Short mmCIF file of C-alpha atoms in Angstrom, two decimals:
data_model
loop_
_atom_site.label_atom_id
_atom_site.label_comp_id
_atom_site.label_asym_id
_atom_site.label_seq_id
_atom_site.Cartn_x
_atom_site.Cartn_y
_atom_site.Cartn_z
CA MET A 1 -11.66 7.22 -18.28
CA PHE A 2 -13.24 4.36 -21.21
CA ALA A 3 -10.57 2.08 -20.01
CA MET A 4 -11.15 2.34 -16.42
CA LEU A 5 -14.72 2.06 -17.07
CA GLY A 6 -13.80 -1.07 -18.87
CA ILE A 7 -12.00 -2.74 -15.94
CA VAL A 8 -14.86 -1.79 -13.66
CA LEU A 9 -17.45 -3.52 -16.16
CA SER A 10 -15.37 -6.66 -17.23
CA ASN A 11 -16.67 -9.58 -15.57
CA ASN A 12 -13.33 -11.96 -17.39
CA PHE A 13 -9.94 -11.97 -16.94
CA VAL A 14 -9.68 -11.21 -20.74
CA MET A 15 -11.46 -8.11 -21.04
CA LEU A 16 -10.14 -6.93 -17.60
CA PHE A 17 -6.73 -7.51 -19.01
CA ILE A 18 -7.41 -5.88 -22.57
CA PHE A 19 -8.47 -2.72 -20.62
CA TRP A 20 -5.73 -2.78 -18.07
CA GLU A 21 -3.29 -2.37 -20.99
CA LEU A 22 -5.08 -0.08 -22.54
CA VAL A 23 -4.79 2.30 -18.94
CA GLY A 24 -1.25 1.30 -19.05
CA PHE A 25 -0.91 2.66 -22.67
CA THR A 26 -2.91 5.86 -22.07
CA SER A 27 -1.13 6.59 -18.76
CA TYR A 28 2.15 6.12 -20.90
CA VAL A 29 0.76 9.12 -23.39
CA LEU A 30 -0.48 11.40 -20.60
CA ILE A 31 3.32 11.24 -18.51
CA GLY A 32 4.79 12.05 -22.03
CA HIS A 33 2.85 14.68 -22.80
CA TRP A 34 5.49 17.18 -22.78
CA PHE A 35 7.75 14.66 -24.98
CA GLU A 36 10.11 17.37 -26.33
CA ARG A 37 11.39 17.45 -22.64
CA ASP A 38 13.69 14.50 -22.14
CA ALA A 39 12.73 13.92 -18.40
CA ALA A 40 9.20 13.59 -19.87
CA ALA A 41 10.02 11.13 -22.45
CA ASP A 42 12.21 9.27 -20.22
CA ALA A 43 9.66 8.81 -17.36
CA ALA A 44 6.84 7.69 -19.88
CA LYS A 45 9.17 5.05 -20.80
CA LYS A 46 9.91 4.01 -17.04
CA ALA A 47 6.60 3.57 -16.10
CA PHE A 48 5.67 1.92 -19.44
CA ILE A 49 8.37 -0.79 -19.04
CA THR A 50 8.11 -1.08 -15.33
CA THR A 51 4.30 -1.79 -15.37
CA ARG A 52 4.98 -4.24 -18.49
CA ILE A 53 6.95 -6.40 -15.84
CA GLY A 54 4.44 -6.60 -13.62
CA ASP A 55 1.83 -7.20 -16.13
CA PHE A 56 3.83 -10.21 -17.52
CA GLY A 57 3.18 -11.73 -14.02
CA PHE A 58 -0.47 -10.90 -14.06
CA MET A 59 -0.64 -12.78 -17.61
CA LEU A 60 1.13 -15.42 -16.37
CA GLY A 61 -1.67 -15.84 -13.25
CA ILE A 62 -4.12 -15.61 -15.49
CA LEU A 63 -3.27 -18.61 -17.91
CA MET A 64 -2.75 -20.64 -14.57
CA VAL A 65 -6.36 -19.99 -13.28
CA TRP A 66 -7.55 -20.59 -16.53
CA ALA A 67 -5.47 -23.86 -17.16
CA ALA A 68 -6.90 -25.12 -13.58
CA THR A 69 -10.58 -24.14 -13.70
CA GLY A 70 -10.92 -24.08 -17.49
CA SER A 71 -12.70 -20.63 -17.53
CA VAL A 72 -11.67 -16.87 -17.41
CA VAL A 73 -15.13 -15.95 -16.30
CA PHE A 74 -15.16 -14.86 -12.23
CA ALA A 75 -18.93 -15.80 -12.00
CA GLU A 76 -17.73 -19.38 -13.42
CA ILE A 77 -14.51 -19.76 -11.33
CA ALA A 78 -15.92 -19.15 -8.15
CA PRO A 79 -17.76 -22.43 -7.86
CA ARG A 80 -14.73 -24.43 -9.23
CA LEU A 81 -12.28 -22.70 -6.62
CA SER A 82 -11.94 -26.31 -4.96
CA ILE A 83 -9.82 -27.27 -8.03
CA LEU A 84 -7.39 -24.51 -6.90
CA THR A 85 -7.66 -25.18 -3.13
CA SER A 86 -6.35 -28.73 -3.51
CA HIS A 87 -3.33 -27.72 -4.62
CA PRO A 88 -2.26 -24.95 -2.22
CA ALA A 89 1.08 -24.09 -4.12
CA PHE A 90 -0.28 -23.75 -7.74
CA LEU A 91 -3.27 -21.80 -5.77
CA THR A 92 -0.29 -19.50 -4.04
CA THR A 93 1.51 -19.19 -7.29
CA ALA A 94 -1.26 -18.23 -9.21
CA ALA A 95 -2.36 -15.62 -7.05
CA LEU A 96 0.91 -13.73 -6.50
CA LEU A 97 1.49 -13.74 -10.04
CA ILE A 98 -1.71 -11.93 -10.62
CA PHE A 99 -0.67 -9.73 -7.57
CA CYS A 100 2.46 -8.86 -9.59
CA GLY A 101 0.08 -6.97 -12.12
CA ALA A 102 -1.13 -4.68 -9.10
CA VAL A 103 2.61 -4.19 -8.04
CA GLY A 104 3.28 -2.60 -11.56
CA LYS A 105 0.22 -0.85 -11.96
CA SER A 106 -0.41 0.52 -8.43
CA ALA A 107 3.34 1.12 -7.79
CA GLN A 108 4.11 -1.54 -5.22
CA PHE A 109 7.40 -2.51 -3.81
CA PRO A 110 9.71 -3.23 -5.79
CA LEU A 111 8.05 -1.42 -8.93
CA HIS A 112 7.21 1.72 -7.12
CA VAL A 113 9.94 3.44 -8.94
CA TRP A 114 7.77 4.84 -11.83
CA LEU A 115 5.10 6.79 -9.87
CA PRO A 116 7.28 9.87 -8.63
CA ASP A 117 8.97 10.33 -12.07
CA ALA A 118 5.42 10.65 -13.34
CA MET A 119 5.26 13.98 -12.10
CA GLU A 120 6.56 14.92 -15.20
CA GLY A 121 3.11 15.14 -17.22
CA PRO A 122 0.85 18.40 -16.39
CA THR A 123 -0.39 18.66 -12.96
CA PRO A 124 -3.83 17.71 -14.06
CA VAL A 125 -2.59 14.33 -15.25
CA SER A 126 -1.08 13.80 -12.04
CA ALA A 127 -4.47 14.49 -10.06
CA LEU A 128 -5.89 12.31 -12.41
CA ILE A 129 -3.09 9.13 -12.38
CA HIS A 130 -2.63 9.67 -8.77
CA ALA A 131 -5.91 9.87 -7.40
CA ALA A 132 -8.38 8.25 -9.12
CA THR A 133 -7.76 5.86 -12.12
CA MET A 134 -4.60 4.16 -12.99
CA VAL A 135 -2.84 3.40 -9.41
CA ALA A 136 -6.37 2.68 -8.25
CA ALA A 137 -6.68 0.28 -11.01
CA GLY A 138 -4.49 -2.34 -8.79
CA VAL A 139 -6.30 -2.24 -5.75
CA TYR A 140 -9.73 -2.47 -7.62
CA MET A 141 -8.41 -5.74 -9.27
CA LEU A 142 -7.14 -7.30 -6.23
CA VAL A 143 -10.66 -6.62 -4.66
CA ARG A 144 -12.55 -8.05 -7.75
CA ILE A 145 -10.78 -11.10 -7.54
CA GLY A 146 -10.61 -11.17 -3.71
CA PHE A 147 -12.17 -14.67 -3.87
CA ILE A 148 -9.08 -16.08 -5.26
CA ILE A 149 -6.47 -14.36 -3.17
CA GLN A 150 -8.49 -14.98 -0.13
CA ALA A 151 -8.29 -18.84 -0.68
CA SER A 152 -4.42 -18.49 0.32
CA GLN A 153 -3.05 -17.20 3.41
CA THR A 154 0.38 -17.14 2.38
CA ALA A 155 -0.55 -14.95 -0.49
CA LEU A 156 -2.53 -12.73 1.91
CA LEU A 157 0.39 -12.59 4.12
CA VAL A 158 2.82 -11.68 1.13
CA ILE A 159 0.18 -8.82 -0.31
CA ALA A 160 -0.42 -7.26 3.36
CA TRP A 161 3.58 -7.20 4.09
CA ILE A 162 4.21 -5.56 0.36
CA GLY A 163 1.84 -3.13 1.38
CA THR A 164 3.01 -2.47 4.56
CA ILE A 165 6.59 -2.05 3.29
CA THR A 166 5.79 -0.13 0.53
CA ALA A 167 3.68 2.84 2.75
CA MET A 168 6.76 2.74 5.13
CA LEU A 169 9.35 3.08 2.35
CA ALA A 170 7.45 5.80 0.73
CA ALA A 171 7.16 7.87 3.88
CA LEU A 172 10.52 7.76 4.68
CA ILE A 173 11.48 9.13 1.50
CA ALA A 174 9.10 11.76 1.54
CA THR A 175 10.47 13.53 4.37
CA GLN A 176 13.30 14.23 2.56
CA GLN A 177 12.01 15.46 -0.78
CA SER A 178 11.62 19.35 -1.93
CA ASP A 179 9.68 18.76 -4.97
CA ILE A 180 5.97 19.88 -3.78
CA LYS A 181 4.67 17.09 -6.47
CA ARG A 182 6.98 14.50 -5.67
CA ILE A 183 6.19 14.87 -2.07
CA LEU A 184 2.41 14.20 -3.13
CA ALA A 185 3.55 11.55 -5.14
CA TYR A 186 5.18 9.64 -2.52
CA SER A 187 2.07 10.26 -0.46
CA THR A 188 0.10 8.33 -2.92
CA LEU A 189 2.69 5.69 -3.05
CA SER A 190 2.21 5.32 1.00
CA GLN A 191 -1.86 5.47 0.85
CA LEU A 192 -1.26 2.75 -1.86
CA GLY A 193 0.45 0.72 0.34
CA TYR A 194 -2.48 1.13 3.47
CA MET A 195 -4.96 -0.28 0.64
CA VAL A 196 -2.79 -3.30 -0.32
CA MET A 197 -2.34 -3.84 3.36
CA ALA A 198 -5.96 -3.84 3.77
CA VAL A 199 -6.16 -6.49 0.91
CA GLY A 200 -3.67 -8.66 2.15
CA LEU A 201 -5.69 -8.46 5.64
CA ALA A 202 -8.56 -9.87 3.95
CA SER A 203 -10.76 -6.68 4.48
CA ASN A 204 -11.75 -5.74 0.86
CA GLU A 205 -14.21 -3.07 2.44
CA ALA A 206 -11.43 -1.05 4.17
CA ALA A 207 -9.24 -1.13 0.85
CA MET A 208 -12.17 0.22 -1.24
CA PHE A 209 -13.06 2.98 1.34
CA HIS A 210 -9.75 4.16 1.86
CA LEU A 211 -9.53 4.28 -2.11
CA PHE A 212 -12.94 6.26 -2.43
CA THR A 213 -11.72 8.77 0.36
CA HIS A 214 -8.30 8.76 -1.30
CA ALA A 215 -9.49 9.86 -4.37
CA PHE A 216 -11.01 12.93 -3.27
CA PHE A 217 -8.20 14.59 -1.06
CA LYS A 218 -5.27 13.23 -3.04
CA ALA A 219 -7.18 15.15 -6.35
CA LEU A 220 -7.51 18.15 -4.31
CA LEU A 221 -4.12 18.39 -3.18
CA PHE A 222 -2.67 17.99 -6.48
CA LEU A 223 -5.00 20.54 -8.36
CA ALA A 224 -4.08 22.61 -5.08
CA ALA A 225 -0.45 22.17 -5.50
CA GLY A 226 -0.98 23.12 -9.23
CA SER A 227 -2.68 26.31 -8.13
CA VAL A 228 0.53 27.16 -6.13
CA ILE A 229 3.11 25.99 -9.01
CA VAL A 230 1.04 28.22 -11.54
CA MET A 231 1.02 31.20 -9.69
CA LEU A 232 4.38 30.81 -8.71
CA HIS A 233 5.59 30.64 -12.68
CA HIS A 234 5.99 26.59 -12.55
CA GLU A 235 8.34 26.55 -9.40
CA GLN A 236 8.03 23.54 -7.47
CA ASN A 237 11.10 23.94 -5.06
CA ILE A 238 9.39 24.17 -1.62
CA TRP A 239 12.29 25.86 -0.47
CA LYS A 240 11.57 28.82 -2.90
CA MET A 241 7.77 29.67 -1.55
CA GLY A 242 6.68 30.36 2.00
CA GLY A 243 4.11 32.83 3.17
CA LEU A 244 1.32 31.86 0.63
CA SER A 245 -1.17 31.57 2.81
CA ARG A 246 -1.55 35.30 2.67
CA ASN A 247 -1.39 35.72 -1.35
CA LEU A 248 -3.39 32.40 -2.29
CA PRO A 249 -6.17 32.36 0.84
CA ILE A 250 -8.35 29.93 -1.17
CA THR A 251 -5.85 27.62 -2.32
CA PHE A 252 -4.12 27.78 1.24
CA LEU A 253 -7.83 26.73 2.94
CA THR A 254 -8.60 23.94 0.43
CA PHE A 255 -5.04 22.41 0.84
CA GLY A 256 -5.42 22.59 4.37
CA ALA A 257 -8.36 20.54 4.03
CA GLY A 258 -6.84 17.93 1.73
CA ALA A 259 -3.49 17.99 4.01
CA LEU A 260 -5.57 17.37 7.24
CA ALA A 261 -7.73 14.34 5.47
CA LEU A 262 -4.29 12.80 4.46
CA ILE A 263 -3.13 12.96 7.90
CA GLY A 264 -6.17 11.14 9.13
CA CYS A 265 -7.68 14.14 11.24
CA PRO A 266 -11.12 13.97 12.32
CA PRO A 267 -13.50 14.86 11.02
CA PHE A 268 -12.05 14.59 7.79
CA SER A 269 -12.54 11.52 5.44
CA GLY A 270 -9.03 10.18 5.68
CA PHE A 271 -9.90 9.56 9.56
CA PHE A 272 -12.32 7.45 8.81
CA SER A 273 -10.76 5.07 6.20
CA LYS A 274 -7.62 5.09 7.70
CA ASP A 275 -8.35 4.24 11.00
CA ALA A 276 -10.70 1.35 9.51
CA ILE A 277 -7.47 0.12 8.18
CA LEU A 278 -5.51 0.46 11.52
CA ALA A 279 -8.11 -1.22 13.29
CA VAL A 280 -8.19 -4.27 11.10
CA ALA A 281 -4.41 -4.67 11.58
CA TYR A 282 -4.75 -4.21 15.45
CA GLU A 283 -7.25 -7.43 14.93
CA ARG A 284 -5.36 -9.44 12.63
CA ASN A 285 -1.56 -9.09 12.67
CA MET A 286 -0.02 -6.74 15.47
CA PRO A 287 3.33 -6.28 13.68
CA ILE A 288 1.61 -4.67 10.62
CA PHE A 289 -0.75 -2.51 12.80
CA VAL A 290 2.69 -0.88 14.93
CA VAL A 291 4.36 -0.43 11.45
CA GLY A 292 1.09 1.12 10.01
CA LEU A 293 0.91 3.26 12.49
CA LEU A 294 4.59 4.34 12.31
CA THR A 295 3.69 5.16 9.15
CA ALA A 296 0.66 7.37 10.29
CA PHE A 297 3.34 9.63 12.33
CA LEU A 298 5.65 9.66 9.21
CA THR A 299 2.71 10.79 7.32
CA ALA A 300 1.34 13.74 9.66
CA PHE A 301 5.42 14.64 9.77
CA TYR A 302 6.01 15.19 5.94
CA VAL A 303 2.81 16.55 5.02
CA ILE A 304 2.47 19.27 7.86
CA ARG A 305 6.44 19.70 7.01
CA LEU A 306 5.07 20.42 3.26
CA PHE A 307 2.47 22.52 4.68
CA VAL A 308 4.29 24.82 7.25
CA VAL A 309 7.49 25.45 4.39
CA VAL A 310 4.80 26.43 1.47
CA PHE A 311 2.01 28.52 3.50
CA PHE A 312 3.55 30.06 6.52
CA GLY A 313 6.82 31.86 7.56
CA ASN A 314 8.37 34.58 5.14
CA ALA A 315 8.54 34.12 1.28
CA ARG A 316 11.55 32.71 0.08
CA SER A 317 11.94 34.45 -3.46
CA GLU A 318 10.55 37.24 -5.26
CA ILE A 319 8.34 35.06 -7.13
CA ALA A 320 6.56 33.98 -3.94
CA ARG A 321 6.32 37.56 -2.49
CA LYS A 322 4.38 38.99 -5.74
CA SER A 323 2.32 35.78 -5.98
CA ASN A 324 -1.83 36.16 -6.37
CA GLU A 325 -4.45 33.98 -6.23
CA SER A 326 -5.69 31.53 -8.67
CA PRO A 327 -8.70 32.59 -10.96
CA ALA A 328 -12.07 31.03 -10.45
CA VAL A 329 -11.80 28.24 -12.90
CA MET A 330 -9.07 26.75 -10.97
CA THR A 331 -10.19 27.49 -7.24
CA GLY A 332 -13.61 26.30 -8.00
CA PRO A 333 -12.90 22.84 -7.95
CA LEU A 334 -10.74 22.89 -5.22
CA ILE A 335 -13.66 24.30 -3.18
CA VAL A 336 -15.74 21.08 -4.37
CA LEU A 337 -13.08 18.70 -3.45
CA ALA A 338 -12.38 20.40 -0.17
CA LEU A 339 -16.28 19.67 0.38
CA LEU A 340 -15.85 15.98 -0.60
CA ALA A 341 -12.78 15.61 1.60
CA MET A 342 -14.71 16.87 4.56
CA LEU A 343 -17.86 14.55 3.80
CA GLY A 344 -16.69 11.71 2.28
CA GLY A 345 -15.80 9.67 5.27
CA PHE A 346 -19.09 10.33 6.77
CA ALA A 347 -21.34 7.03 6.73
CA PHE A 348 -24.38 9.05 5.57
CA PHE A 349 -22.49 10.07 2.44
CA ALA A 350 -20.02 7.25 1.95
CA ARG A 351 -22.40 4.39 2.14
CA ASN A 352 -24.64 5.23 -1.09
CA PHE A 353 -21.45 4.55 -3.03
CA LEU A 354 -19.70 1.17 -1.15
CA VAL A 355 -20.05 -1.04 1.48
CA LEU A 356 -18.44 -0.02 4.67
CA PRO A 357 -16.02 -1.67 7.10
CA VAL A 358 -17.44 -3.01 10.37
CA GLU A 359 -15.02 -2.50 12.89
CA LYS A 360 -15.04 -4.76 16.03
CA ASN A 361 -14.10 -4.85 19.78
CA ILE A 362 -11.72 -1.88 19.15
CA GLY A 363 -13.41 0.75 21.14
CA LEU A 364 -11.31 4.05 21.18
CA PHE A 365 -8.21 2.15 21.61
CA VAL A 366 -6.98 2.64 17.81
CA PRO A 367 -8.60 5.86 17.07
CA ALA A 368 -6.95 7.34 20.08
CA LEU A 369 -3.51 5.79 19.09
CA ALA A 370 -4.05 7.22 15.60
CA MET A 371 -4.63 10.61 17.18
CA ILE A 372 -1.40 10.55 19.45
CA VAL A 373 0.72 9.88 16.71
CA LEU A 374 -0.73 12.27 14.51
CA VAL A 375 -0.48 14.96 17.22
CA LEU A 376 3.45 13.57 17.65
CA GLY A 377 4.03 14.05 13.83
CA SER A 378 2.74 16.91 13.41
CA GLY A 379 3.95 19.05 16.26
CA LEU A 380 7.54 17.60 15.51
CA ALA A 381 7.26 18.85 12.21
CA ILE A 382 6.13 22.53 13.35
CA THR A 383 8.87 22.68 15.64
CA LEU A 384 11.64 21.85 13.15
CA TYR A 385 10.46 23.24 10.05
CA ARG A 386 8.52 26.77 11.62
CA ASN A 387 10.29 29.91 10.04
CA ARG A 388 13.29 27.63 8.34
CA GLN A 389 14.88 28.87 5.03
CA SER A 390 16.33 25.57 4.36
CA GLU A 391 16.16 22.14 5.03
CA PRO A 392 17.74 21.26 8.54
CA PHE A 393 18.44 17.87 7.99
CA ASP A 394 20.14 15.94 5.36
CA ILE A 395 19.49 12.25 5.19
CA GLU A 396 21.41 11.11 2.17
CA LEU A 397 19.56 7.94 1.81
CA PHE A 398 16.10 8.92 1.94
CA ARG A 399 17.02 11.75 -0.14
CA ARG A 400 18.42 9.31 -2.96
CA LEU A 401 15.54 7.02 -2.39
CA PHE A 402 17.22 4.13 -1.03
CA TYR A 403 19.46 4.01 -4.21
CA PHE A 404 16.58 1.88 -5.90
CA ASN A 405 17.07 3.77 -9.34
CA GLU A 406 21.46 3.30 -8.79
CA PHE A 407 20.48 -0.50 -8.12
CA TYR A 408 18.05 -1.09 -10.88
CA SER A 409 20.41 0.69 -13.68
CA TRP A 410 23.37 -1.70 -12.03
CA LEU A 411 20.89 -4.40 -12.45
CA ILE A 412 20.22 -3.60 -16.06
CA ASN A 413 23.96 -3.28 -16.76
CA TRP A 414 25.02 -6.35 -15.83
CA THR A 415 21.93 -8.22 -17.08
CA GLN A 416 20.39 -6.66 -19.89
CA GLU A 417 23.21 -4.79 -21.14
CA PHE A 418 25.33 -7.75 -20.63
CA LEU A 419 23.18 -10.27 -22.71
CA ALA A 420 22.98 -7.44 -25.24
CA ARG A 421 26.99 -7.03 -25.66
CA ILE A 422 26.87 -11.07 -25.85
CA SER A 423 24.35 -10.94 -28.69
CA ALA A 424 26.44 -8.19 -30.33
CA PHE A 425 29.42 -10.25 -29.93
CA CYS A 426 27.53 -13.33 -31.41
CA ASP A 427 26.01 -11.32 -34.43
CA ARG A 428 29.09 -9.66 -35.45
CA TRP A 429 31.77 -12.28 -35.21
CA ILE A 430 30.03 -15.71 -35.05
CA ILE A 431 26.82 -15.17 -37.39
CA ASP A 432 28.45 -12.25 -39.68
CA ALA A 433 32.20 -13.07 -39.69
CA GLY A 434 31.98 -16.76 -39.42
CA VAL A 435 28.65 -18.13 -40.87
CA VAL A 436 28.03 -15.55 -43.42
CA GLY A 437 31.59 -14.61 -43.98
CA GLY A 438 33.07 -18.02 -43.86
CA THR A 439 30.47 -19.35 -46.59
CA SER A 440 31.12 -16.23 -48.37
CA GLY A 441 34.72 -16.52 -48.27
CA GLY A 442 34.71 -20.12 -49.01
CA THR A 443 32.79 -19.83 -51.89
CA TRP A 444 34.98 -17.03 -53.29
CA GLY A 445 38.06 -19.25 -52.76
CA ILE A 446 36.54 -22.20 -54.43
CA GLY A 447 35.82 -19.80 -57.20
CA ALA A 448 39.32 -18.65 -57.30
CA LEU A 449 40.76 -22.20 -57.76
CA LEU A 450 38.09 -22.85 -60.45
CA ARG A 451 39.11 -20.06 -62.35
CA LEU A 452 42.73 -20.91 -62.58
CA ILE A 453 41.94 -24.04 -64.54
CA GLN A 454 39.93 -22.11 -67.00
CA GLY A 455 43.01 -20.55 -68.30
CA GLY A 456 41.65 -20.42 -72.08
CA ASN A 457 44.39 -22.65 -73.32
CA LEU A 458 43.41 -25.31 -75.87
CA GLN A 459 46.04 -27.77 -75.17
CA ALA A 460 45.91 -27.63 -71.30
CA TYR A 461 41.84 -28.47 -72.10
CA LEU A 462 42.44 -31.58 -74.39
CA PHE A 463 45.26 -32.76 -71.38
CA LEU A 464 42.28 -32.34 -68.68
CA PHE A 465 40.14 -33.89 -70.87
CA GLY A 466 42.17 -37.04 -71.63
CA LEU A 467 43.02 -37.30 -68.05
CA GLY A 468 39.15 -37.30 -67.03
CA ILE A 469 38.88 -40.16 -69.63
CA VAL A 470 42.05 -42.16 -68.25
CA ALA A 471 40.35 -41.72 -64.70
CA LEU A 472 36.75 -42.78 -66.08
CA ILE A 473 38.33 -46.13 -67.57
CA TYR A 474 40.21 -46.44 -64.47
CA PHE A 475 37.31 -46.37 -62.21
CA ALA A 476 35.40 -48.67 -64.64
CA VAL A 477 37.61 -51.09 -65.14
CA PHE A 478 39.01 -51.91 -61.69
CA HIS A 479 35.96 -50.65 -59.61
#
C-alpha cells in the first residue's frame, strides 16, 4: 500500500518508476508467500521476470521523454509537448515504450501469462493484487501520463486494440477453467482489457470509473471465493462443489452481488462503468465496440457458469455436503463489499471520488445491446450447466490457454537457453581450454625445455658459456 500511495502521489517519472518497481517487488514476495511450494515459488519468479520485461520498455520510454524535453516532471513536460509532437515517430515510440510498463504490470497481451499463476498466493493477497493495487497501477499510470499518449493517434490505436485483444482472449480462456480462483483471475484480465481499451479510446474518465467499481466487486468475489475454499478445506475445483447456496447463504448472496456487478447487470456498479466504456467504443471505433460487446457476452457466460456450478444443483463431493457458513470475521467484509458493489456505480456516490464520463448521443441503444448480450450469455450458461456433474465441453485450445506457456517455453529454449549453451561452450572450450589452458600449457612447455638445459653438468655449462661468448663476438664484429 505504501508503494501504491507513492505511485499515486508521484509528480515525476523518476519517483513513479521507483515506487513502480517497489510494487513489483512486494507483489513478488506476496505471491511467493508459501515459498515451500514449488508452484508458488515458480509463480512468484514468473511474475517478477515477466513484469521486468515490460519495465525495461517503460524505462526506455522515460529516457526518451527526458532526452527530448529535458525534464521528468509531468508539469514541466506538458508545456514542452510540442517538441515531441514535432517528431511523430519518436513520440509514438516513446508512448508505446511507456505503455510496455502497463502491459507488464496490468498483465496485458502478450505479457498476461503471469497473472493467473499468481493465484498460488493466499486468497486475501489475490484480492489485494487483482482488485485494487498492482494490476490497477498500469491503468492509473496510463491515465496519469495520458497527455503524452493522447498526442499520438497511432499509440492510442495500438493501446486500444491491445486492451480489446486481452479482454477477448481472457474471456475465452475463462470459459474452460475449473479452478475458482483462476476463473476470477481471467475475469480480472478481461476487465483490465476493458480499462486499457478505454485509455486507447482517449476516455480516461471511463477507464478510471471502471477501475473504481472493479476494485469493489472483484475484491468481493475473491474474498467470497476464499470463504468457499476455506469452508471446503481448500478445495478449488468447481466440479467438486455444488449446492453451496444452502450451506453458505451469506457467501452465496454476496458472491451473487459481485457476479452481477461483474457481468454488468443493473443496478450494480459494473453496469454503469462497463456501459460507459462500450458507449465510448460505439462513438469512436465500431470494430472495437463489436469485440467489446462479444466479450460482454462471454463474461456473462463464464461468470454465470461459475455461479451455477458452485452454488446450485447437488453437492458433488462429501466436503461440499458437509460445508458450513464462514465465521463473521470472514462474512462481515463480504457484506460491506457487496453494498459497495451495489452503490459504487451511482453518480451520487462515485462523483465524490472521481470525474464521471459523459456519454453523448447514445440514448438507450448501447445499454439495450449490453442487456441483450447479458441475457443471452447468462441464459446459455444456465441452460448448459444446470445440474451438470462435469464439464460438458472440452475445447483444448481454451483449456491450454492458447498454448502461450508452451510457446514461451519453446522461445526461451531457443533463445536464452541457446545463448546459454553457446556461452557455456565459449567459456569451457575457448576461454578455459584455449586461453587459460593454452597459456598455462605453453608456460609449462617452455619451462620443461629450460629444465632440460639445467642438467647440473659443469662441462655443459662451460660449453654453453663459451658458445654464448662466440655468438656475442660474431654479432659485435659482423653487425
